[in-house]
PDB file of C-alpha atoms in Angstrom:
ATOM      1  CA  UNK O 102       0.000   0.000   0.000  1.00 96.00           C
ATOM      2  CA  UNK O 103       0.703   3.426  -0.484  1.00 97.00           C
ATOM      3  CA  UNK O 104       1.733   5.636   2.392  1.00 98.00           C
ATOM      4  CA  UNK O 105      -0.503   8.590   2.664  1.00 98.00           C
ATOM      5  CA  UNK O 106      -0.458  11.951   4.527  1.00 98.00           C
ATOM      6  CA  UNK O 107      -3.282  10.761   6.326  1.00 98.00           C
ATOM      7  CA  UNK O 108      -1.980   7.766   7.416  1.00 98.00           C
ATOM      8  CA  UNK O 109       1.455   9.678   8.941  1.00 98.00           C
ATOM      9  CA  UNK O 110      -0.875  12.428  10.684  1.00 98.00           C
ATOM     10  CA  UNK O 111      -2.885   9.453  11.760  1.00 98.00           C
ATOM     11  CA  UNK O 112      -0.179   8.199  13.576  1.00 98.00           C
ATOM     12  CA  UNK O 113       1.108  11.236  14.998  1.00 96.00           C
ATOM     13  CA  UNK O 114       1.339  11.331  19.178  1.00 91.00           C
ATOM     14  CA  UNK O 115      -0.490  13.705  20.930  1.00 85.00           C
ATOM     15  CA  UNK O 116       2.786  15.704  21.488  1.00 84.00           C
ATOM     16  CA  UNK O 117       3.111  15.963  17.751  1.00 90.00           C
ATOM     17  CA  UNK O 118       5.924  13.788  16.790  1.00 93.00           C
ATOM     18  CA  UNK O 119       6.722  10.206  15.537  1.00 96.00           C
ATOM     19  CA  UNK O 120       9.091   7.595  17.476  1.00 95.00           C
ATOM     20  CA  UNK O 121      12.151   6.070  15.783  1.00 96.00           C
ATOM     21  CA  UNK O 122      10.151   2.867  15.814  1.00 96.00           C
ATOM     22  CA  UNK O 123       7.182   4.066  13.735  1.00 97.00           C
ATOM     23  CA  UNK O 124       8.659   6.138  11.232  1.00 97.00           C
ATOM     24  CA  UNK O 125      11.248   3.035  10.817  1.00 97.00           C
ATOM     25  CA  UNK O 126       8.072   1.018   9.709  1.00 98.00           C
ATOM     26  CA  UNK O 127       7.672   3.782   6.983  1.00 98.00           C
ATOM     27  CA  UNK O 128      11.153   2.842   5.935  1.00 97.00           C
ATOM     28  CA  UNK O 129      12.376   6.385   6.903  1.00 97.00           C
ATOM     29  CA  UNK O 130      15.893   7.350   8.566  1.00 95.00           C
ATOM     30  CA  UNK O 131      16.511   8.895  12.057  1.00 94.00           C
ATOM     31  CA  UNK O 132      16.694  11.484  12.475  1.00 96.00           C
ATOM     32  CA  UNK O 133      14.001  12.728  10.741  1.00 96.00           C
ATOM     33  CA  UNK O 134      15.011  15.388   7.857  1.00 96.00           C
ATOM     34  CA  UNK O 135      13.179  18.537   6.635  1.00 97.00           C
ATOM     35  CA  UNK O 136      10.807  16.670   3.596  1.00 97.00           C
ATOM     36  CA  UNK O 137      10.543  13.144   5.497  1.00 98.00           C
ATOM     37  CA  UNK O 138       6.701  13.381   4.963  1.00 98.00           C
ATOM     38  CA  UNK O 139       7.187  14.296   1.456  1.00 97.00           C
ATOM     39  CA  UNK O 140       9.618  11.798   0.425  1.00 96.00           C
ATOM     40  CA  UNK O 141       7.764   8.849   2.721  1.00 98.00           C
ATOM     41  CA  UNK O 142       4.550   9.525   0.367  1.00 96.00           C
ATOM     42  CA  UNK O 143       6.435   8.241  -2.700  1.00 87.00           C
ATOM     43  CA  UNK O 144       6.997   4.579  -0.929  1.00 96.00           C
ATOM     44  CA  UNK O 145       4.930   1.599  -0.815  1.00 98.00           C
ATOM     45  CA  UNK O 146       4.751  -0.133   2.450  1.00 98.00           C
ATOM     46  CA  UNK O 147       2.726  -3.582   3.872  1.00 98.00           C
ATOM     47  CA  UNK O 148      -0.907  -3.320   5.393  1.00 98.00           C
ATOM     48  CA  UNK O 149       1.659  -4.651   8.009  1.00 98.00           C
ATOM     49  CA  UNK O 150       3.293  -2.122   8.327  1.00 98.00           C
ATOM     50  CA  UNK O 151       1.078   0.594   8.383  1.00 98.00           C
ATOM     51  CA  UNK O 152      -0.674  -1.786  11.173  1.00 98.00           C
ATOM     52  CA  UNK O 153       2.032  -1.800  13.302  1.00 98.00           C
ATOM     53  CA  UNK O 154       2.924   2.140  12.293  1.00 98.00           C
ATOM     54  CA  UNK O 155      -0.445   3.225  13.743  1.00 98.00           C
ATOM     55  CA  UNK O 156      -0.095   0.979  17.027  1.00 97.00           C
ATOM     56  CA  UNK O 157       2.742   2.016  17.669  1.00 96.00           C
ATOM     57  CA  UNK O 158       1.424   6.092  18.357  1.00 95.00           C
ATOM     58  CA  UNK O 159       1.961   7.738  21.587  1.00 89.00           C
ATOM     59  CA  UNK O 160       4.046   4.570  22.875  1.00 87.00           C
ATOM     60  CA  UNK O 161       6.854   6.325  23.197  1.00 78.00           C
ATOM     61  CA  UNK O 162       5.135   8.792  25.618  1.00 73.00           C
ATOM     62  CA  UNK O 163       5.773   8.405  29.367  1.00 69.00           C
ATOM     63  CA  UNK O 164       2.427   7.467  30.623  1.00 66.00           C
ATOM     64  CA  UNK O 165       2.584  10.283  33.427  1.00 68.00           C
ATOM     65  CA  UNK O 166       3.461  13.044  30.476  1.00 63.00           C
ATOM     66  CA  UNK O 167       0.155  11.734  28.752  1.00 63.00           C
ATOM     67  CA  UNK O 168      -1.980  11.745  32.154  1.00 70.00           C
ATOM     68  CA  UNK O 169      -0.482  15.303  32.655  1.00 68.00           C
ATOM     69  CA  UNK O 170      -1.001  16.680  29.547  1.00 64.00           C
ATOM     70  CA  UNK O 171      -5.073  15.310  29.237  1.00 68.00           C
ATOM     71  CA  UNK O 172      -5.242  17.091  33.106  1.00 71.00           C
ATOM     72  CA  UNK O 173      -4.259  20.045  31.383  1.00 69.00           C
ATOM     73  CA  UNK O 174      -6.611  19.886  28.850  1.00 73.00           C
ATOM     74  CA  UNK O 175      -9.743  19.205  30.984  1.00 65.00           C
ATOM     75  CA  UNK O 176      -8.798  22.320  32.991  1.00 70.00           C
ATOM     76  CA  UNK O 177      -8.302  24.301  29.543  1.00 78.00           C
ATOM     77  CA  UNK O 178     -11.542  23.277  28.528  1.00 82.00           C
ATOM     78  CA  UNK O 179     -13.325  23.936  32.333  1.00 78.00           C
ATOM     79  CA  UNK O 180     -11.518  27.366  32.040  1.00 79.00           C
ATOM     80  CA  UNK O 181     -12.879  28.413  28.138  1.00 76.00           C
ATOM     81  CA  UNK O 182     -16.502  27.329  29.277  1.00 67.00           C
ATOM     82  CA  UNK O 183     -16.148  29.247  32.657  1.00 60.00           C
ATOM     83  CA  UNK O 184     -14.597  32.551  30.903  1.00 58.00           C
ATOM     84  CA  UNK O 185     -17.544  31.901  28.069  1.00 58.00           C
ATOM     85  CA  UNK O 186     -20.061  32.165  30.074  1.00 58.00           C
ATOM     86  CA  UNK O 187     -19.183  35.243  32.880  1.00 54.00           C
TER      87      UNK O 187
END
């Protein structure tokens, strides 16, 4: 199959990056370069791949980063409804 921008914004963390292990799955080199999305859109990889590509998202994110960083959400969002409706 053909890798797709969707498919690499797909598997995107909620931080915004890729691991070493997913965009290896892409067949890309690390350290990602300036045009790695770009050049990764002209391969062909296995449904296999892109399987294990999309699994692997956020699993390189320490799990008390990810609990932080949803905390800090909620409280954005309690805050915007709170200032919406003074």
């Amino acid at each position: 199959m053909k890798i797709t921008v969707e498919l690499i914004f797909d598997g995107q963390s909620i931080f915004g990056g890729w691991s070493r292990k997913q965009v290896e799955c892409l067949g890309v080199c690390w350290p990602l370069r300036r045009g790695w999305i770009a050049l990764a859109c002209e391969q062909e990889i296995t449904p296999e791949s892109a399987r294990r590509f999309l699994a692997l998202k956020d699993q390189h994110v320490d799990p008390l980063d990810l609990e932080h960083h949803r905390n800090l959400q909620h409280l954005r969002s309690i805050a915007g409804r709170t200032a919406a409706g003074r």
